[in-house]
CSV table of N, CA, C and O in Angstrom, one decimal:
chain,number,residue,atom,x,y,z
A,1,MET,N,86.0,127.8,88.0
A,1,MET,CA,85.0,128.3,88.9
A,1,MET,C,85.1,127.6,90.2
A,1,MET,O,85.2,126.3,90.3
A,2,LEU,N,85.2,128.3,91.3
A,2,LEU,CA,85.3,127.8,92.6
A,2,LEU,C,83.9,127.4,93.2
A,2,LEU,O,82.9,128.0,92.9
A,3,MET,N,83.9,126.3,93.9
A,3,MET,CA,82.7,125.8,94.5
A,3,MET,C,82.9,125.7,96.1
A,3,MET,O,84.0,125.5,96.5
A,4,THR,N,81.8,125.9,96.8
A,4,THR,CA,81.9,125.8,98.2
A,4,THR,C,81.8,124.4,98.7
A,4,THR,O,81.5,123.5,97.9
A,5,LEU,N,82.0,124.2,99.9
A,5,LEU,CA,81.9,122.9,100.5
A,5,LEU,C,80.5,122.3,100.3
A,5,LEU,O,80.4,121.1,99.9
A,6,ASP,N,79.5,123.1,100.5
A,6,ASP,CA,78.1,122.6,100.3
A,6,ASP,C,77.9,122.2,98.8
A,6,ASP,O,77.2,121.1,98.6
A,7,GLU,N,78.4,122.9,97.9
A,7,GLU,CA,78.2,122.6,96.5
A,7,GLU,C,78.9,121.3,96.1
A,7,GLU,O,78.4,120.5,95.3
A,8,VAL,N,80.1,121.1,96.6
A,8,VAL,CA,80.8,119.8,96.4
A,8,VAL,C,80.1,118.6,97.0
A,8,VAL,O,79.9,117.6,96.3
A,9,VAL,N,79.6,118.8,98.2
A,9,VAL,CA,78.8,117.7,98.8
A,9,VAL,C,77.6,117.4,98.0
A,9,VAL,O,77.3,116.2,97.7
A,10,THR,N,76.9,118.4,97.5
A,10,THR,CA,75.7,118.2,96.7
A,10,THR,C,76.1,117.5,95.4
A,10,THR,O,75.4,116.6,94.9
A,11,GLN,N,77.2,117.9,94.8
A,11,GLN,CA,77.6,117.3,93.5
A,11,GLN,C,78.0,115.8,93.7
A,11,GLN,O,77.6,115.0,92.9
A,12,ILE,N,78.6,115.5,94.8
A,12,ILE,CA,79.0,114.1,95.1
A,12,ILE,C,77.8,113.3,95.4
A,12,ILE,O,77.7,112.2,94.9
A,13,ASP,N,76.9,113.8,96.2
A,13,ASP,CA,75.6,113.2,96.5
A,13,ASP,C,74.8,112.9,95.2
A,13,ASP,O,74.3,111.8,95.0
A,14,ALA,N,74.8,113.8,94.2
A,14,ALA,CA,74.1,113.7,93.0
A,14,ALA,C,74.7,112.6,92.1
A,14,ALA,O,74.0,112.0,91.3
A,15,ALA,N,76.0,112.3,92.4
A,15,ALA,CA,76.7,111.2,91.6
A,15,ALA,C,76.4,109.8,92.3
A,15,ALA,O,76.9,108.8,91.8
A,16,GLY,N,75.5,109.8,93.3
A,16,GLY,CA,75.2,108.5,94.0
A,16,GLY,C,76.2,108.1,95.0
A,16,GLY,O,76.1,107.0,95.5
A,17,LEU,N,77.0,109.0,95.5
A,17,LEU,CA,78.0,108.7,96.5
A,17,LEU,C,77.6,109.5,97.8
A,17,LEU,O,76.8,110.4,97.7
A,18,THR,N,78.2,109.2,98.9
A,18,THR,CA,78.0,109.9,100.1
A,18,THR,C,79.2,110.5,100.7
A,18,THR,O,80.2,109.8,100.7
A,19,VAL,N,79.2,111.7,101.0
A,19,VAL,CA,80.3,112.4,101.7
A,19,VAL,C,79.8,113.4,102.6
A,19,VAL,O,78.8,114.1,102.3
A,20,SER,N,80.4,113.6,103.8
A,20,SER,CA,80.0,114.6,104.7
A,20,SER,C,80.9,115.8,104.6
A,20,SER,O,82.0,115.8,104.0
A,21,HIS,N,80.5,116.9,105.1
A,21,HIS,CA,81.3,118.1,105.2
A,21,HIS,C,82.6,117.8,105.9
A,21,HIS,O,83.7,118.2,105.4
A,22,ALA,N,82.6,117.1,107.0
A,22,ALA,CA,83.8,116.8,107.7
A,22,ALA,C,84.7,115.9,106.9
A,22,ALA,O,85.9,116.1,107.0
A,23,GLN,N,84.2,115.0,106.1
A,23,GLN,CA,85.1,114.2,105.3
A,23,GLN,C,85.8,115.0,104.2
A,23,GLN,O,87.0,114.8,104.0
A,24,LEU,N,85.1,115.9,103.6
A,24,LEU,CA,85.7,116.8,102.6
A,24,LEU,C,86.8,117.6,103.2
A,24,LEU,O,87.9,117.8,102.6
A,25,VAL,N,86.5,118.2,104.4
A,25,VAL,CA,87.5,119.0,105.1
A,25,VAL,C,88.7,118.1,105.4
A,25,VAL,O,89.9,118.5,105.2
A,26,TYR,N,88.5,116.8,105.8
A,26,TYR,CA,89.6,115.9,106.1
A,26,TYR,C,90.4,115.6,104.8
A,26,TYR,O,91.6,115.6,104.9
A,27,PHE,N,89.7,115.5,103.7
A,27,PHE,CA,90.5,115.3,102.4
A,27,PHE,C,91.4,116.5,102.2
A,27,PHE,O,92.5,116.3,101.7
A,28,ALA,N,90.9,117.7,102.4
A,28,ALA,CA,91.7,118.9,102.2
A,28,ALA,C,92.8,119.0,103.2
A,28,ALA,O,94.0,119.3,102.8
A,29,GLU,N,92.6,118.6,104.5
A,29,GLU,CA,93.6,118.7,105.5
A,29,GLU,C,94.7,117.7,105.2
A,29,GLU,O,95.9,117.9,105.5
A,30,GLN,N,94.3,116.5,104.7
A,30,GLN,CA,95.3,115.5,104.3
A,30,GLN,C,96.1,115.8,103.0
A,30,GLN,O,97.0,115.1,102.6
A,31,ARG,N,95.6,116.9,102.3
A,31,ARG,CA,96.2,117.3,101.1
A,31,ARG,C,95.9,116.3,99.9
A,31,ARG,O,96.7,116.2,99.0
A,32,TRP,N,94.8,115.6,100.1
A,32,TRP,CA,94.4,114.6,99.0
A,32,TRP,C,93.7,115.5,97.9
A,32,TRP,O,93.7,115.0,96.8
A,33,VAL,N,93.1,116.6,98.3
A,33,VAL,CA,92.6,117.6,97.3
A,33,VAL,C,93.3,118.9,97.7
A,33,VAL,O,93.7,119.1,98.8
A,34,ARG,N,93.3,119.8,96.8
A,34,ARG,CA,94.0,121.1,97.0
A,34,ARG,C,93.1,122.2,97.2
A,34,ARG,O,93.3,123.3,96.7
A,35,ALA,N,92.0,121.9,97.9
A,35,ALA,CA,91.1,123.0,98.3
A,35,ALA,C,91.8,124.0,99.1
A,35,ALA,O,92.8,123.8,99.7
A,36,ARG,N,91.2,125.2,99.1
A,36,ARG,CA,91.8,126.3,99.9
A,36,ARG,C,90.8,126.8,100.8
A,36,ARG,O,89.6,126.8,100.6
A,37,GLN,N,91.3,127.3,101.9
A,37,GLN,CA,90.5,127.8,103.0
A,37,GLN,C,90.7,129.3,103.1
A,37,GLN,O,91.9,129.8,103.2
A,38,GLU,N,89.6,130.1,103.0
A,38,GLU,CA,89.7,131.5,103.1
A,38,GLU,C,88.6,132.0,104.1
A,38,GLU,O,87.4,131.6,103.9
A,39,GLU,N,89.0,132.7,105.1
A,39,GLU,CA,88.1,133.3,106.1
A,39,GLU,C,87.2,132.2,106.6
A,39,GLU,O,85.9,132.4,106.8
A,40,GLY,N,87.7,131.0,106.9
A,40,GLY,CA,87.0,129.9,107.5
A,40,GLY,C,86.1,129.1,106.6
A,40,GLY,O,85.5,128.2,107.0
A,41,ALA,N,86.1,129.4,105.3
A,41,ALA,CA,85.3,128.7,104.3
A,41,ALA,C,86.3,127.9,103.4
A,41,ALA,O,87.3,128.4,103.1
A,42,TRP,N,85.8,126.7,103.0
A,42,TRP,CA,86.6,126.0,102.0
A,42,TRP,C,86.1,126.2,100.6
A,42,TRP,O,84.9,126.2,100.4
A,43,TYR,N,87.0,126.2,99.7
A,43,TYR,CA,86.7,126.4,98.2
A,43,TYR,C,87.4,125.4,97.4
A,43,TYR,O,88.6,125.1,97.6
A,44,PHE,N,86.7,124.8,96.5
A,44,PHE,CA,87.2,123.7,95.6
A,44,PHE,C,87.1,124.1,94.2
A,44,PHE,O,86.0,124.7,93.8
A,45,ASP,N,88.1,123.8,93.4
A,45,ASP,CA,87.9,124.0,91.9
A,45,ASP,C,87.4,122.7,91.3
A,45,ASP,O,87.2,121.7,92.1
A,46,GLU,N,87.2,122.7,90.0
A,46,GLU,CA,86.6,121.5,89.4
A,46,GLU,C,87.4,120.3,89.6
A,46,GLU,O,86.9,119.2,89.8
A,47,GLN,N,88.8,120.5,89.5
A,47,GLN,CA,89.7,119.3,89.7
A,47,GLN,C,89.6,118.8,91.1
A,47,GLN,O,89.6,117.6,91.3
A,48,ASP,N,89.5,119.7,92.1
A,48,ASP,CA,89.4,119.2,93.5
A,48,ASP,C,88.1,118.4,93.7
A,48,ASP,O,88.1,117.4,94.3
A,49,ALA,N,87.0,118.9,93.1
A,49,ALA,CA,85.7,118.2,93.2
A,49,ALA,C,85.8,116.9,92.6
A,49,ALA,O,85.3,115.9,93.1
A,50,ALA,N,86.4,116.8,91.4
A,50,ALA,CA,86.5,115.5,90.7
A,50,ALA,C,87.3,114.5,91.5
A,50,ALA,O,87.0,113.3,91.6
A,51,ARG,N,88.4,115.0,92.1
A,51,ARG,CA,89.3,114.2,92.9
A,51,ARG,C,88.6,113.7,94.2
A,51,ARG,O,88.7,112.6,94.6
A,52,ALA,N,87.8,114.6,94.8
A,52,ALA,CA,87.0,114.2,96.0
A,52,ALA,C,86.0,113.1,95.6
A,52,ALA,O,85.8,112.2,96.4
A,53,ARG,N,85.4,113.2,94.5
A,53,ARG,CA,84.5,112.2,94.0
A,53,ARG,C,85.2,110.9,93.8
A,53,ARG,O,84.7,109.8,94.2
A,54,LEU,N,86.4,110.9,93.2
A,54,LEU,CA,87.2,109.7,93.0
A,54,LEU,C,87.6,109.1,94.3
A,54,LEU,O,87.5,107.9,94.5
A,55,ILE,N,87.9,109.9,95.3
A,55,ILE,CA,88.3,109.4,96.6
A,55,ILE,C,87.1,108.7,97.2
A,55,ILE,O,87.2,107.6,97.8
A,56,CYS,N,85.9,109.3,97.1
A,56,CYS,CA,84.7,108.7,97.7
A,56,CYS,C,84.4,107.3,97.0
A,56,CYS,O,84.1,106.3,97.6
A,57,GLU,N,84.6,107.3,95.7
A,57,GLU,CA,84.4,106.0,94.9
A,57,GLU,C,85.4,105.0,95.4
A,57,GLU,O,85.0,103.8,95.6
A,58,MET,N,86.6,105.4,95.6
A,58,MET,CA,87.7,104.4,96.0
A,58,MET,C,87.4,103.9,97.4
A,58,MET,O,87.6,102.7,97.7
A,59,ARG,N,86.9,104.8,98.3
A,59,ARG,CA,86.6,104.4,99.6
A,59,ARG,C,85.4,103.5,99.7
A,59,ARG,O,85.4,102.4,100.4
A,60,ASP,N,84.4,103.8,98.9
A,60,ASP,CA,83.1,103.1,99.0
A,60,ASP,C,83.2,101.8,98.1
A,60,ASP,O,82.8,100.7,98.6
A,61,ASP,N,83.7,101.9,96.9
A,61,ASP,CA,83.6,100.7,96.0
A,61,ASP,C,84.8,99.8,96.1
A,61,ASP,O,84.7,98.6,95.9
A,62,MET,N,86.0,100.3,96.5
A,62,MET,CA,87.2,99.5,96.5
A,62,MET,C,87.7,99.3,97.9
A,62,MET,O,88.7,98.6,98.1
A,63,ALA,N,87.0,99.9,98.9
A,63,ALA,CA,87.4,99.8,100.3
A,63,ALA,C,88.8,100.2,100.6
A,63,ALA,O,89.5,99.6,101.4
A,64,ILE,N,89.3,101.2,99.9
A,64,ILE,CA,90.6,101.7,100.1
A,64,ILE,C,90.6,102.6,101.4
A,64,ILE,O,89.8,103.5,101.5
A,65,ASN,N,91.4,102.2,102.4
A,65,ASN,CA,91.4,102.9,103.7
A,65,ASN,C,92.3,104.1,103.7
A,65,ASN,O,93.0,104.4,102.7
A,66,ASP,N,92.2,104.9,104.8
A,66,ASP,CA,92.9,106.2,104.9
A,66,ASP,C,94.4,106.0,104.8
A,66,ASP,O,95.2,106.8,104.4
A,67,GLU,N,94.9,104.8,105.3
A,67,GLU,CA,96.4,104.6,105.3
A,67,GLU,C,96.9,104.4,103.8
A,67,GLU,O,98.0,104.8,103.5
A,68,ALA,N,96.1,103.7,103.0
A,68,ALA,CA,96.5,103.4,101.7
A,68,ALA,C,96.2,104.5,100.7
A,68,ALA,O,96.8,104.6,99.6
A,69,MET,N,95.3,105.4,101.0
A,69,MET,CA,94.8,106.4,100.1
A,69,MET,C,96.0,107.3,99.5
A,69,MET,O,96.0,107.5,98.3
A,70,PRO,N,96.9,107.8,100.4
A,70,PRO,CA,98.0,108.6,99.8
A,70,PRO,C,98.8,107.9,98.7
A,70,PRO,O,99.1,108.4,97.7
A,71,LEU,N,99.1,106.6,99.0
A,71,LEU,CA,99.8,105.8,98.0
A,71,LEU,C,99.0,105.6,96.7
A,71,LEU,O,99.5,105.8,95.6
A,72,VAL,N,97.7,105.3,96.8
A,72,VAL,CA,96.9,105.1,95.6
A,72,VAL,C,96.8,106.4,94.8
A,72,VAL,O,96.9,106.4,93.6
A,73,LEU,N,96.6,107.5,95.5
A,73,LEU,CA,96.5,108.8,94.9
A,73,LEU,C,97.8,109.2,94.2
A,73,LEU,O,97.8,109.7,93.0
A,74,ARG,N,99.0,108.9,94.8
A,74,ARG,CA,100.3,109.2,94.2
A,74,ARG,C,100.4,108.4,92.9
A,74,ARG,O,100.9,108.9,91.9
A,75,LEU,N,100.0,107.1,93.0
A,75,LEU,CA,100.2,106.2,91.8
A,75,LEU,C,99.2,106.7,90.7
A,75,LEU,O,99.7,106.8,89.5
A,76,LEU,N,98.0,107.1,91.0
A,76,LEU,CA,97.1,107.7,90.0
A,76,LEU,C,97.7,109.0,89.4
A,76,LEU,O,97.6,109.2,88.2
A,77,ASP,N,98.3,109.8,90.2
A,77,ASP,CA,98.9,111.0,89.7
A,77,ASP,C,100.0,110.7,88.7
A,77,ASP,O,100.2,111.4,87.7
A,78,GLN,N,100.8,109.7,89.0
A,78,GLN,CA,101.9,109.2,88.1
A,78,GLN,C,101.3,108.7,86.8
A,78,GLN,O,101.8,109.0,85.7
A,79,VAL,N,100.2,107.9,86.9
A,79,VAL,CA,99.6,107.4,85.7
A,79,VAL,C,99.1,108.6,84.8
A,79,VAL,O,99.3,108.6,83.6
A,80,TYR,N,98.4,109.6,85.4
A,80,TYR,CA,97.9,110.7,84.7
A,80,TYR,C,99.1,111.5,84.0
A,80,TYR,O,99.0,112.0,82.9
A,81,ALA,N,100.2,111.6,84.8
A,81,ALA,CA,101.4,112.4,84.2
A,81,ALA,C,101.9,111.6,83.1
A,81,ALA,O,102.3,112.2,82.0
A,82,LEU,N,102.0,110.3,83.2
A,82,LEU,CA,102.6,109.5,82.1
A,82,LEU,C,101.7,109.5,80.9
A,82,LEU,O,102.2,109.6,79.7
A,83,ARG,N,100.4,109.6,81.1
A,83,ARG,CA,99.4,109.7,79.9
A,83,ARG,C,99.7,111.0,79.2
A,83,ARG,O,99.6,111.1,78.0
A,84,GLY,N,99.9,112.1,80.0
A,84,GLY,CA,100.2,113.4,79.4
A,84,GLY,C,101.5,113.3,78.5
A,84,GLY,O,101.5,113.9,77.4
A,85,VAL,N,102.5,112.7,79.1
A,85,VAL,CA,103.8,112.6,78.4
A,85,VAL,C,103.6,111.8,77.1
A,85,VAL,O,104.1,112.1,76.0
A,86,MET,N,102.9,110.7,77.2
A,86,MET,CA,102.6,109.8,76.1
A,86,MET,C,101.9,110.6,75.0
A,86,MET,O,102.1,110.4,73.8
A,87,GLY,N,100.9,111.5,75.4
A,87,GLY,CA,100.2,112.3,74.4
A,87,GLY,C,101.2,113.2,73.6
A,87,GLY,O,101.1,113.4,72.4
A,88,GLU,N,102.1,113.8,74.4
A,88,GLU,CA,103.1,114.6,73.8
A,88,GLU,C,104.0,113.9,72.8
A,88,GLU,O,104.4,114.3,71.7
A,89,VAL,N,104.4,112.7,73.2
A,89,VAL,CA,105.3,111.8,72.4
A,89,VAL,C,104.5,111.5,71.1
A,89,VAL,O,105.1,111.5,70.0
A,90,GLN,N,103.2,111.1,71.2
A,90,GLN,CA,102.5,110.8,70.0
A,90,GLN,C,102.4,112.0,69.1
A,90,GLN,O,102.5,111.8,67.9
A,91,GLN,N,102.3,113.2,69.6
A,91,GLN,CA,102.2,114.4,68.8
A,91,GLN,C,103.5,114.6,68.0
A,91,GLN,O,103.6,114.9,66.8
A,92,VAL,N,104.7,114.4,68.7
A,92,VAL,CA,106.0,114.5,68.1
A,92,VAL,C,106.1,113.5,67.0
A,92,VAL,O,106.6,113.7,65.9
A,93,ILE,N,105.8,112.2,67.3
A,93,ILE,CA,105.9,111.1,66.4
A,93,ILE,C,105.0,111.4,65.1
A,93,ILE,O,105.4,111.2,64.0
A,94,GLY,N,103.8,112.0,65.4
A,94,GLY,CA,102.9,112.3,64.3
A,94,GLY,C,103.5,113.3,63.3
A,94,GLY,O,103.0,113.4,62.2
A,95,GLN,N,104.4,114.1,63.8
A,95,GLN,CA,105.0,115.2,62.9
A,95,GLN,C,106.2,114.7,62.1
A,95,GLN,O,106.7,115.4,61.2
A,96,LEU,N,106.7,113.4,62.4
A,96,LEU,CA,107.8,112.9,61.7
A,96,LEU,C,107.4,112.4,60.3
A,96,LEU,O,106.3,112.1,60.0
A,97,PRO,N,108.4,112.3,59.4
A,97,PRO,CA,108.1,111.8,58.1
A,97,PRO,C,107.6,110.3,58.2
A,97,PRO,O,107.9,109.6,59.2
A,98,ALA,N,106.8,109.9,57.2
A,98,ALA,CA,106.1,108.6,57.3
A,98,ALA,C,107.1,107.4,57.5
A,98,ALA,O,106.8,106.5,58.3
A,99,ASN,N,108.2,107.4,56.9
A,99,ASN,CA,109.2,106.3,57.0
A,99,ASN,C,109.7,106.2,58.5
A,99,ASN,O,109.9,105.2,59.0
A,100,GLU,N,110.0,107.4,59.1
A,100,GLU,CA,110.5,107.4,60.4
A,100,GLU,C,109.4,107.0,61.4
A,100,GLU,O,109.7,106.3,62.4
A,101,ARG,N,108.2,107.5,61.2
A,101,ARG,CA,107.0,107.1,62.0
A,101,ARG,C,106.9,105.6,62.0
A,101,ARG,O,106.7,104.9,63.0
A,102,ALA,N,106.9,105.0,60.8
A,102,ALA,CA,106.8,103.5,60.6
A,102,ALA,C,107.8,102.8,61.4
A,102,ALA,O,107.6,101.8,62.0
A,103,GLU,N,109.1,103.3,61.3
A,103,GLU,CA,110.2,102.6,62.0
A,103,GLU,C,110.0,102.6,63.5
A,103,GLU,O,110.2,101.6,64.2
A,104,ILE,N,109.6,103.8,64.0
A,104,ILE,CA,109.3,103.9,65.5
A,104,ILE,C,108.2,103.0,65.9
A,104,ILE,O,108.2,102.3,66.9
A,105,GLU,N,107.1,103.0,65.1
A,105,GLU,CA,105.9,102.2,65.5
A,105,GLU,C,106.3,100.7,65.5
A,105,GLU,O,105.8,100.0,66.3
A,106,GLU,N,107.1,100.3,64.5
A,106,GLU,CA,107.5,98.9,64.5
A,106,GLU,C,108.3,98.6,65.7
A,106,GLU,O,108.2,97.5,66.3
A,107,LYS,N,109.3,99.5,66.1
A,107,LYS,CA,110.1,99.2,67.3
A,107,LYS,C,109.2,99.2,68.6
A,107,LYS,O,109.4,98.4,69.5
A,108,LEU,N,108.2,100.0,68.6
A,108,LEU,CA,107.3,100.1,69.8
A,108,LEU,C,106.5,98.8,69.9
A,108,LEU,O,106.4,98.2,71.0
A,109,ARG,N,106.0,98.3,68.7
A,109,ARG,CA,105.3,97.0,68.7
A,109,ARG,C,106.1,95.9,69.2
A,109,ARG,O,105.7,95.1,70.0
A,110,ALA,N,107.4,95.9,68.7
A,110,ALA,CA,108.3,94.8,69.0
A,110,ALA,C,108.6,94.8,70.5
A,110,ALA,O,108.6,93.8,71.2
A,111,ALA,N,108.8,96.0,71.1
A,111,ALA,CA,109.0,96.1,72.5
A,111,ALA,C,107.8,95.7,73.4
A,111,ALA,O,108.0,95.1,74.4
A,112,LEU,N,106.6,96.0,72.9
A,112,LEU,CA,105.4,95.7,73.6
A,112,LEU,C,105.1,94.2,73.5
A,112,LEU,O,104.6,93.6,74.5
A,113,ASP,N,105.5,93.6,72.4
A,113,ASP,CA,105.3,92.1,72.3
A,113,ASP,C,106.2,91.3,73.1
A,113,ASP,O,106.0,90.2,73.3
A,114,GLY,N,107.3,92.0,73.5
A,114,GLY,CA,108.3,91.3,74.4
A,114,GLY,C,109.3,90.6,73.8
A,114,GLY,O,110.0,89.7,74.1
């Protein structure tokens, strides 16, 4: 479901954060969120709104500035992508016979223990 700029501002304000319309537009113009503009109005999906909330949290709580934000967002995207891959790996491992699963789990524990 798409949300308007006003709806995203209201949602972020309800979460105890502060964001202006101009700041949200700036996030979109910087491509920190993938909102789209149609006929002069901005529209955000759920993922855009969540990412805008996260950006507000990082700016307010962690004092991450505009120069550092693209790097931080790229790193977070990589972490989320890795989590997805790890979930797929866990599913594949879960389908293996018990003895093969045990062997892989043992090797993983040994690798993590260093």
